[in-house]
């Protein structure tokens, strides 16, 4: 019932000179938590505003709950929105802020009181109902904004970076709370963020956007493990995925790939040509570092050692490509030392060197 | 300033650090001189405006003989309401006062009705020619009313607006509009667009979002703009004189009395004081607000 279907939406800015959204199609299932993730300027907020009706796309249709709302104003779309600045009304107290939408619907007083109290209870702001926004902290204002949306019992809840104005500690807490809350209310939610950790931790699915296009839509685990493009791999994860440029070679009749002057034996699918350029992608935690050389390990020179409490983050150079390696905290290493890296073969991903698109897995492109 | 902030940033652990004092001293001397000059300028400008106001005020509240005395006493010997009462009871003054108030209120209403939406549009919408429009608003102030007055008077006669309060109010509205538009636009810029958008997602159409959210938040600023128009209209003499014959506003009446009849000194002083009083009161109460208006009105 609260399904969102976006079909071929284009949105231009600056009198048609800049396309902010290029042929976006996306379906958000009923009760799904969809995260729109991308760097600033990728069009994620514009897409959210198109769903809200605060922007109108030049082309394409938008359906909410099966109804074409492309030309409908925000008030008749069955949506509620939480703004980045919270947009809590400064001239109304918390109660009247939350009640605003219900008052617009001319609900009877006792219903307004009951529903406002219920929403305030859900957000744990019952104690502040009489206060004005100026007397609230950032975190409390954010709760008022969420309560004001939820009280409407919308088909769709839209959130535009609701946590980005909170400080780091509060943000962590608010993230978990928001996730619990949204699991409870089971509203279809579209959540915009540029914070990949937020996206990974909260979303049922993530739509990763890059300059006006959706490059991948999938569950967090897939987006993290099998990024569709170089961009997704580089944007998601701390540290981002490592990429090494290599060339397909044939060594003693078996396929191999050379990275700098390193030869890595790999079972590559037949359609890869000798001499073809590839990008090999692997995450820092899928590389095993050792101080002992072994035949299947790649030597690397350590550039930087960063102890991060629970583990060490090494920056090491393979050929002339710096890569990130995660090791246990007591791994004995100093800068300039040579270490030996074993790549977890089933975690290696191959990308087209020109387009940055990942080659489909299941083709057995592992390192042997 | 920058030297000081830099010094502040040096680690506090090294408390006996000499450069801190050395760095702080020199700019302080320069700053003191700048500050002294600034104060001297401020005092000079204040005196330039305050001395005449003071002289008019003490004369307005002195007995009639004291007004003709020369040299004048800088501190009034006796206070009396005679002079003010003389003015108050002079022929035409009370009806001119009523005219002035009516014209002021009309001008205030018209300028808000026309100017506030224009200011809102300037604040909210990017439209073709927006910057030129802003320039155009300002250039209307460049046309001296002296040049416009004769054609205006001719047209007013044709439109049957001549010698009416409406006519004067329209002229004052036109004069107040540039300020009203620019001031209201700065007020509406201070009201976040997201607030209105939030209202729209909560069931308002554009107009309701404006009335329920933007307007209440802008109200104090709009009130200041409205009073500004009133004071402008209250003080305006030239257009009021040209465009009326019998239905004079107060400044026009005072001017006419002085120019045509050569009104006696008590009338001049009392009239002068009576005319400047509202502006003084307005500025006194609104000064903080007027300064804040250009910064941030609504947080």
XYZ file of C-alpha atoms in Angstrom:
667
model
C 0.000 0.000 0.000
C 2.887 2.384 0.681
C 4.885 1.299 -2.324
C 6.813 3.970 -4.239
C 7.443 3.488 -7.916
C 9.636 5.926 -9.802
C 9.684 5.557 -13.559
C 12.188 7.268 -15.821
C 12.400 10.508 -13.896
C 14.453 13.383 -15.294
C 14.984 16.633 -13.468
C 16.845 19.622 -14.847
C 18.191 22.705 -13.126
C 19.521 26.021 -14.461
C 16.965 26.277 -17.263
C 17.624 22.770 -18.506
C 21.375 23.088 -18.602
C 22.110 20.731 -15.728
C 20.440 17.349 -15.407
C 20.167 16.628 -11.696
C 18.358 13.334 -12.231
C 18.945 11.237 -15.323
C 16.326 8.643 -16.085
C 15.858 7.424 -12.530
C 13.775 4.317 -12.022
C 13.391 2.809 -8.593
C 10.813 0.814 -6.718
C 10.582 0.995 -2.954
C 8.510 -1.862 -1.589
C 5.755 -1.342 0.955
C 7.255 -1.000 4.464
C 10.753 -1.050 3.098
C 13.545 1.151 4.449
C 15.313 2.443 1.359
C 18.454 4.528 1.723
C 19.523 6.920 -1.021
C 23.267 7.122 -0.641
C 25.759 9.256 -2.504
C 28.174 12.154 -2.261
C 26.852 15.708 -2.161
C 25.528 16.858 -5.513
C 24.618 13.357 -6.703
C 20.899 14.204 -6.809
C 19.727 12.159 -3.834
C 18.002 15.094 -2.133
C 16.497 16.190 -5.446
C 15.042 12.708 -5.903
C 13.602 12.810 -2.388
C 12.092 16.234 -3.054
C 10.540 14.898 -6.260
C 8.900 12.115 -4.248
C 7.713 14.723 -1.726
C 6.324 16.995 -4.434
C 8.589 19.888 -3.534
C 10.189 19.537 -6.968
C 8.460 18.444 -10.138
C 10.359 16.247 -12.600
C 10.469 17.334 -16.235
C 9.955 13.758 -17.408
C 8.909 10.487 -15.816
C 6.167 9.428 -13.414
C 6.061 8.880 -9.674
C 3.550 6.518 -8.045
C 2.847 6.247 -4.342
C 0.659 3.367 -3.229
C -0.156 2.685 -6.871
C -1.508 6.204 -7.429
C 0.153 8.521 -9.935
C 1.207 11.517 -7.841
C 3.583 13.091 -10.367
C 1.520 16.282 -10.565
C 0.031 16.208 -7.064
C 1.070 18.820 -4.492
C 2.933 17.595 -1.375
C -0.182 17.771 0.806
C -2.101 15.188 -1.189
C 0.619 12.563 -1.558
C 0.281 10.811 1.786
C 3.861 11.618 2.668
C 5.588 13.124 5.677
C 9.053 14.575 5.526
C 11.836 15.181 8.035
C 14.125 17.956 6.865
C 17.848 18.246 7.314
C 17.383 21.470 9.271
C 14.411 19.803 11.039
C 12.255 22.794 9.987
C 10.534 22.830 13.369
C 8.251 25.886 13.514
C 9.896 28.383 15.907
C 6.636 30.197 16.707
C 4.779 27.088 17.882
C 5.485 24.991 20.946
C 6.338 21.326 20.645
C 2.724 20.213 21.035
C 1.463 22.540 18.311
C 4.396 21.612 16.081
C 3.453 17.952 16.249
C -0.246 18.792 15.994
C 0.238 21.042 12.943
C -0.715 18.459 10.324
C -3.669 17.136 12.321
C -4.961 20.683 12.813
C -4.754 21.201 9.062
C -6.972 18.128 8.694
C -9.358 19.717 11.240
C -9.264 16.676 13.504
C -11.274 16.946 16.725
C -9.342 18.223 19.710
C -9.337 15.017 21.728
C -7.998 13.039 18.768
C -5.221 15.611 18.269
C -4.264 15.419 21.939
C -4.284 11.627 21.939
C -2.236 11.236 18.787
C 0.259 13.984 19.669
C 0.827 12.407 23.082
C 1.288 9.020 21.477
C 3.835 10.313 18.947
C 5.634 12.325 21.615
C 5.789 9.232 23.783
C 7.266 7.229 20.926
C 9.982 9.853 20.497
C 10.357 10.344 24.289
C 9.640 14.054 24.203
C 6.460 14.043 26.340
C 8.197 16.266 28.878
C 8.875 19.041 26.364
C 5.411 19.482 24.879
C 4.977 22.964 26.341
C 8.418 24.181 25.303
C 9.331 26.218 22.282
C 11.947 24.949 19.785
C 14.436 27.605 20.895
C 14.494 25.917 24.314
C 15.375 22.507 22.874
C 18.691 20.905 21.976
C 19.460 19.782 18.435
C 18.667 16.171 19.278
C 15.322 17.100 20.817
C 14.376 19.217 17.813
C 15.192 16.310 15.564
C 12.804 14.140 17.627
C 10.080 16.768 17.317
C 10.564 16.740 13.552
C 10.253 12.953 13.414
C 7.232 12.953 15.738
C 5.575 15.619 13.589
C 5.939 13.336 10.588
C 4.944 10.087 12.284
C 1.822 11.545 13.882
C 0.354 11.871 10.401
C 0.598 8.099 9.938
C 1.881 8.681 6.437
C 2.039 6.063 3.712
C 5.607 7.134 3.135
C 8.128 8.777 5.439
C 10.842 10.799 3.727
C 13.970 11.750 5.627
C 16.656 14.111 4.372
C 19.889 13.561 6.306
C 18.061 13.747 9.628
C 21.153 12.919 11.660
C 23.725 15.062 9.887
C 23.291 18.057 12.186
C 23.890 16.063 15.361
C 27.320 15.672 16.918
C 29.094 12.351 16.524
C 28.141 10.728 19.824
C 24.493 11.757 19.722
C 24.350 10.660 16.124
C 25.358 7.101 16.980
C 22.667 6.939 19.633
C 20.030 8.582 17.442
C 20.840 6.183 14.612
C 20.080 3.106 16.687
C 16.960 4.722 18.129
C 15.653 5.759 14.743
C 16.204 2.261 13.417
C 14.302 0.706 16.331
C 11.507 3.224 15.898
C 11.123 2.699 12.174
C 11.057 -1.065 12.636
C 8.234 -0.495 15.086
C 6.089 1.791 12.945
C 6.643 -0.173 9.723
C 6.224 2.790 7.414
C 7.746 2.826 3.960
C 10.781 5.038 4.423
C 13.121 6.770 2.027
C 16.186 8.006 3.828
C 18.777 10.272 2.227
C 22.322 10.280 3.538
C 25.897 10.760 2.416
C 27.110 8.672 5.351
C 27.779 5.122 4.132
C 27.880 3.741 7.682
C 24.383 5.099 8.280
C 23.272 3.526 5.022
C 24.812 0.149 5.785
C 23.511 0.039 9.339
C 19.945 1.216 8.729
C 18.801 0.355 5.238
C 16.853 -2.692 4.100
C 18.212 -1.757 0.723
C 20.585 0.941 -0.481
C 20.346 2.859 -3.737
C 23.771 4.277 -4.474
C 23.683 7.429 -6.600
C 26.404 9.093 -8.637
C 25.924 12.339 -10.575
C 22.208 11.969 -11.150
C 22.106 8.239 -11.718
C 21.433 5.184 -9.580
C 24.421 2.896 -9.991
C 23.378 0.076 -7.676
C 20.314 -0.948 -5.679
C 20.774 -3.831 -3.330
C 20.850 -4.995 0.271
C 23.715 -3.503 2.321
C 25.708 -6.738 2.373
C 25.671 -7.002 -1.419
C 26.490 -3.342 -1.954
C 29.434 -3.761 0.384
C 30.703 -7.089 -0.883
C 29.816 -6.854 -4.547
C 29.962 -3.188 -5.523
C 28.549 -2.735 -9.016
C 31.182 -0.234 -10.028
C 34.508 1.196 -9.014
C 32.636 4.214 -7.630
C 30.480 2.156 -5.282
C 33.471 0.188 -4.010
C 35.399 3.364 -3.441
C 32.490 5.166 -1.756
C 31.337 2.458 0.626
C 33.471 1.045 3.394
C 36.042 2.470 5.785
C 38.600 2.231 4.322
C 37.231 2.044 0.784
C 37.888 -0.974 -1.401
C 41.448 -1.333 -2.737
C 41.862 -1.266 -6.482
C 44.950 -2.506 -8.326
C 45.395 -2.146 -12.045
C 46.675 -5.238 -13.746
C 47.120 -6.855 -17.111
C 46.030 -10.344 -18.121
C 49.032 -12.537 -18.919
C 49.601 -16.157 -19.692
C 52.279 -17.734 -17.544
C 53.241 -21.336 -18.292
C 49.933 -21.877 -20.001
C 47.893 -20.759 -16.966
C 46.192 -17.397 -16.771
C 47.763 -14.817 -14.497
C 47.584 -11.122 -13.927
C 50.498 -8.764 -13.516
C 50.290 -5.794 -11.198
C 53.380 -3.683 -11.624
C 56.067 -6.323 -11.738
C 54.094 -8.708 -9.545
C 52.623 -11.772 -11.145
C 49.476 -13.096 -9.481
C 48.139 -16.413 -10.679
C 44.416 -16.339 -11.127
C 41.736 -18.494 -12.655
C 40.301 -16.038 -15.137
C 37.351 -16.767 -17.390
C 38.153 -17.696 -20.934
C 36.842 -14.507 -22.508
C 39.543 -12.419 -20.906
C 42.192 -11.718 -23.497
C 45.882 -11.683 -22.877
C 46.962 -8.080 -22.613
C 43.536 -6.884 -21.408
C 43.611 -4.344 -18.577
C 41.648 -5.138 -15.439
C 41.104 -3.629 -12.026
C 41.348 -5.988 -9.108
C 39.312 -4.940 -6.082
C 39.678 -6.284 -2.567
C 38.722 -4.948 0.848
C 41.294 -4.262 3.555
C 39.902 -6.952 5.850
C 40.181 -9.619 3.147
C 43.924 -9.328 2.921
C 46.012 -11.392 5.274
C 49.391 -9.893 6.096
C 52.386 -11.892 7.172
C 56.018 -11.135 7.853
C 57.007 -14.460 6.257
C 57.238 -14.835 2.523
C 55.212 -17.627 0.911
C 54.663 -18.624 -2.725
C 51.051 -17.375 -2.954
C 51.708 -14.066 -1.168
C 52.450 -10.708 -2.745
C 55.288 -8.667 -1.259
C 54.469 -5.078 -0.285
C 56.325 -2.226 1.334
C 54.657 -0.691 4.381
C 54.182 3.089 4.096
C 52.010 3.993 7.088
C 50.956 2.139 10.242
C 47.760 3.391 11.921
C 46.703 1.711 15.171
C 42.892 2.026 15.406
C 42.304 0.426 18.783
C 40.778 -2.852 17.738
C 43.032 -3.369 14.744
C 45.901 -1.919 12.715
C 45.356 -0.198 9.430
C 48.395 -0.449 7.167
C 49.021 1.461 4.004
C 51.307 -0.680 1.895
C 52.587 -0.395 -1.630
C 52.139 -3.213 -4.126
C 54.115 -2.302 -7.216
C 53.319 1.391 -7.243
C 49.743 1.126 -5.979
C 49.136 2.015 -2.324
C 46.565 -0.275 -0.716
C 44.961 -0.525 2.720
C 45.422 -3.670 4.774
C 43.730 -4.480 8.050
C 45.648 -6.617 10.538
C 45.300 -7.591 14.169
C 46.456 -4.908 16.569
C 49.608 -6.759 17.690
C 50.912 -7.428 14.190
C 54.650 -6.608 14.387
C 55.311 -4.061 11.688
C 57.183 -0.792 11.156
C 57.139 1.560 8.179
C 59.417 0.620 5.267
C 59.273 -3.051 6.249
C 58.377 -5.557 3.563
C 55.333 -7.671 4.356
C 53.608 -10.445 2.416
C 49.970 -10.214 1.523
C 47.669 -13.135 0.894
C 44.445 -12.121 -0.882
C 41.345 -14.061 0.124
C 40.630 -15.437 -3.299
C 36.829 -15.571 -3.060
C 36.740 -11.933 -1.958
C 38.575 -10.590 -4.989
C 36.404 -8.632 -7.420
C 37.291 -7.771 -10.996
C 36.351 -4.533 -12.696
C 36.609 -3.307 -16.257
C 39.576 -0.928 -16.297
C 37.846 1.455 -18.689
C 34.233 1.571 -17.558
C 34.790 0.674 -13.897
C 31.937 -1.850 -14.089
C 32.354 -5.077 -12.143
C 32.448 -8.342 -14.049
C 29.680 -10.631 -12.880
C 30.703 -13.008 -10.159
C 30.062 -16.706 -10.609
C 32.553 -16.697 -13.434
C 35.239 -18.037 -11.154
C 37.610 -15.176 -11.304
C 39.503 -16.039 -8.206
C 43.089 -15.756 -7.256
C 44.712 -19.137 -6.882
C 42.738 41.387 15.132
C 44.292 38.518 13.213
C 47.539 38.807 15.172
C 45.567 38.475 18.354
C 43.629 35.447 17.261
C 46.831 33.831 16.117
C 48.375 34.485 19.495
C 45.305 32.961 21.128
C 45.790 29.801 19.163
C 49.323 29.178 20.456
C 49.388 26.423 23.051
C 48.366 27.660 26.478
C 50.737 25.216 28.154
C 53.595 27.636 27.678
C 52.161 30.319 29.921
C 55.185 32.625 30.170
C 55.364 32.878 26.412
C 56.538 36.411 25.594
C 55.403 36.642 21.972
C 51.844 36.550 23.236
C 52.194 39.944 24.962
C 54.408 41.417 22.275
C 51.998 40.368 19.598
C 49.005 41.629 21.524
C 50.461 45.066 22.368
C 51.013 46.632 18.981
C 47.590 46.014 17.500
C 46.077 47.212 20.765
C 47.663 50.654 20.327
C 46.460 50.829 16.733
C 43.104 49.595 17.867
C 42.856 52.255 20.585
C 43.538 55.016 18.065
C 41.018 53.580 15.624
C 38.529 53.332 18.398
C 39.127 56.917 19.530
C 38.657 58.203 15.987
C 35.513 56.147 15.647
C 34.069 57.584 18.847
C 35.051 61.138 17.831
C 33.235 60.673 14.529
C 30.204 59.172 16.231
C 30.035 62.039 18.728
C 30.385 64.664 15.994
C 27.618 63.130 13.929
C 25.381 62.749 16.966
C 25.900 66.388 17.957
C 25.167 67.503 14.394
C 21.725 65.948 14.706
C 21.058 66.321 18.396
C 21.883 70.018 18.924
C 19.155 71.348 16.597
C 16.688 68.855 18.023
C 17.590 69.980 21.519
C 17.240 73.641 20.636
C 13.857 73.059 19.056
C 12.739 70.993 22.026
C 13.663 73.563 24.699
C 12.104 76.335 22.666
C 8.918 74.341 22.240
C 8.602 74.033 25.981
C 9.658 77.552 26.918
C 7.280 80.447 27.564
C 6.732 82.647 24.557
C 9.012 85.499 25.774
C 11.948 83.111 26.149
C 11.656 82.152 22.495
C 12.250 85.697 21.342
C 15.119 86.252 23.790
C 18.628 86.617 22.410
C 21.127 85.109 23.145
C 19.268 81.962 23.980
C 19.722 80.201 27.270
C 21.083 76.726 26.625
C 19.338 75.437 29.719
C 15.695 76.484 29.863
C 14.897 78.723 32.868
C 11.203 77.985 33.025
C 9.217 75.247 31.410
C 5.776 75.906 30.034
C 3.219 74.253 27.782
C 2.080 77.630 26.405
C 4.013 77.381 23.181
C 2.795 73.886 22.436
C -0.763 74.877 23.273
C -0.479 77.904 20.990
C 0.464 75.581 18.169
C -2.180 73.018 19.055
C -4.918 75.614 19.002
C -3.736 77.327 15.833
C -6.230 77.174 12.982
C -6.041 74.031 10.871
C -3.544 72.183 13.041
C -5.914 69.627 14.498
C -7.564 68.726 11.224
C -4.124 68.548 9.565
C -3.048 66.155 12.308
C -6.025 63.941 11.534
C -5.106 64.118 7.836
C -1.507 63.185 8.581
C -2.525 60.165 10.633
C -5.017 59.000 7.999
C -2.529 59.434 5.156
C 0.118 57.634 7.176
C -2.140 54.673 7.902
C -3.293 54.455 4.278
C 0.294 54.614 3.015
C 1.275 51.943 5.532
C -1.488 49.606 4.387
C -0.885 50.143 0.670
C 2.872 49.789 0.914
C 2.549 46.517 2.832
C -0.118 45.180 0.487
C 2.067 45.873 -2.535
C 5.534 45.725 -1.045
C 5.369 42.604 1.122
C 4.412 40.252 -1.732
C 7.119 41.822 -3.892
C 9.640 41.367 -1.109
C 8.478 37.786 -0.644
C 8.926 37.078 -4.337
C 12.415 38.566 -4.285
C 13.295 36.430 -1.281
C 11.844 33.144 -2.504
C 11.925 32.939 -6.260
C 14.699 33.040 -8.800
C 13.044 34.679 -11.757
C 14.333 36.179 -14.947
C 15.406 39.776 -14.374
C 15.417 39.471 -10.612
C 18.604 41.461 -10.182
C 17.557 44.129 -12.679
C 14.258 44.368 -10.842
C 16.102 44.985 -7.602
C 18.173 47.706 -9.283
C 15.044 49.219 -10.763
C 13.463 49.459 -7.327
C 16.448 51.386 -6.092
C 16.609 53.674 -9.118
C 13.067 54.867 -8.472
C 14.633 56.627 -5.509
C 16.949 58.444 -7.890
C 14.071 60.374 -9.488
C 13.638 63.565 -7.504
C 10.026 64.097 -6.519
C 10.558 67.723 -7.556
C 10.743 66.676 -11.215
C 7.803 64.318 -10.939
C 5.587 66.636 -8.946
C 4.157 68.812 -11.743
C 3.154 65.924 -14.071
C 1.861 64.093 -11.041
C -0.239 67.052 -9.979
C -1.622 67.386 -13.524
C -2.549 63.714 -13.636
C -4.057 63.871 -10.174
C -6.302 66.706 -11.288
C -7.419 64.613 -14.267
C -8.043 61.572 -12.090
C -9.879 63.601 -9.444
C -7.237 62.649 -6.922
C -5.945 66.160 -6.433
C -6.315 67.561 -2.924
C -7.482 64.211 -1.536
C -5.939 62.150 1.242
C -5.958 59.144 -1.098
C -3.768 61.009 -3.536
C -1.196 61.922 -0.907
C -1.295 58.368 0.463
C -0.619 56.963 -3.015
C 2.342 59.292 -3.471
C 3.729 58.300 -0.094
C 3.194 54.621 -0.880
C 5.239 55.028 -4.034
C 7.989 56.691 -2.067
C 7.997 54.065 0.675
C 7.807 51.047 -1.634
C 11.513 50.638 -2.452
C 12.378 50.476 1.232
C 9.382 48.313 2.055
C 10.217 45.832 -0.700
C 13.888 45.536 0.166
C 13.263 45.386 3.903
C 10.487 42.788 3.644
C 12.571 40.695 1.271
C 15.365 40.630 3.819
C 12.837 39.615 6.460
C 11.516 36.752 4.349
C 15.037 35.613 3.499
C 15.414 35.215 7.259
C 12.484 32.794 7.334
C 13.836 29.448 6.160
C 12.245 28.095 2.999
C 12.254 24.637 4.562
C 9.740 25.831 7.164
C 7.214 26.598 4.459
C 8.018 23.357 2.675
C 7.491 21.462 5.912
C 4.083 23.127 6.229
C 3.290 22.063 2.666
C 4.106 18.441 3.435
C 1.829 18.711 6.474
C -1.269 19.621 4.532
C -0.913 23.285 3.592
C -1.110 24.704 0.115
C 1.369 27.456 -0.698
C -0.866 30.248 0.548
C -1.674 28.461 3.794
C 2.014 27.700 4.355
C 2.706 31.398 3.943
C -0.076 32.500 6.266
C 0.515 29.878 8.950
C 4.299 29.840 9.013
C 6.110 32.589 7.106
C 3.774 35.416 8.074
C 3.802 34.913 11.867
C 7.576 34.626 11.815
C 7.937 37.752 9.692
C 5.349 39.763 11.609
C 7.684 41.713 13.932
C 9.809 42.717 10.964
C 6.782 43.628 8.903
C 5.525 45.795 11.767
C 8.832 47.649 11.812
C 8.627 48.146 8.051
C 5.057 49.409 8.406
C 5.954 51.932 11.087
C 8.869 53.043 8.948
C 6.401 53.845 6.173
C 4.197 55.720 8.610
C 7.091 57.854 9.814
C 8.178 58.529 6.232
C 4.664 59.649 5.381
C 4.409 61.703 8.559
C 7.594 63.598 7.677
C 7.016 63.991 3.956
C 6.408 67.612 3.032
C 7.011 68.231 -0.624
C 4.546 65.878 -2.303
C 1.969 66.660 0.349
C 2.345 70.378 -0.373
C 2.187 70.062 -4.163
C -0.721 67.644 -4.245
C -3.045 69.333 -1.747
C -4.692 72.672 -1.404
C -7.053 72.558 1.551
C -6.613 68.993 2.786
C -3.110 69.603 4.083
C -1.157 67.116 6.136
C 0.612 68.532 9.167
C 4.067 69.103 7.644
C 2.482 70.670 4.570
C 0.383 72.919 6.785
C 3.363 74.003 8.865
C 5.403 74.693 5.751
C 2.582 76.640 4.165
C 2.066 78.689 7.299
C 5.739 79.555 7.444
C 6.152 80.269 3.765
C 2.886 82.035 3.024
C 1.959 83.738 6.245
C 5.305 83.927 8.011
C 4.078 82.126 11.088
C 5.439 83.394 14.393
C 8.456 81.727 16.027
C 6.468 79.850 18.725
C 4.385 78.222 16.003
C 7.553 77.171 14.169
C 9.289 75.698 17.183
C 6.262 73.899 18.531
C 5.341 72.623 15.055
C 8.896 71.467 14.442
C 9.024 69.589 17.689
C 5.608 68.071 17.157
C 6.722 66.754 13.779
C 10.011 65.224 14.824
C 8.682 63.576 17.989
C 7.195 60.424 16.329
C 10.401 59.746 14.404
C 12.462 60.052 17.558
C 10.189 57.734 19.470
C 10.184 55.270 16.592
C 13.957 55.215 16.244
C 14.410 54.918 19.983
C 12.275 51.784 20.220
C 13.170 50.244 16.905
C 16.897 50.924 16.702
C 17.966 47.461 17.880
C 15.436 45.881 15.625
C 16.374 47.933 12.569
C 20.006 46.955 13.033
C 19.071 43.324 13.496
C 16.884 43.394 10.434
C 19.811 43.303 8.076
C 21.434 40.488 9.970
C 19.128 37.761 11.129
C 15.647 38.495 12.264
C 14.285 35.031 12.832
C 16.453 32.228 14.037
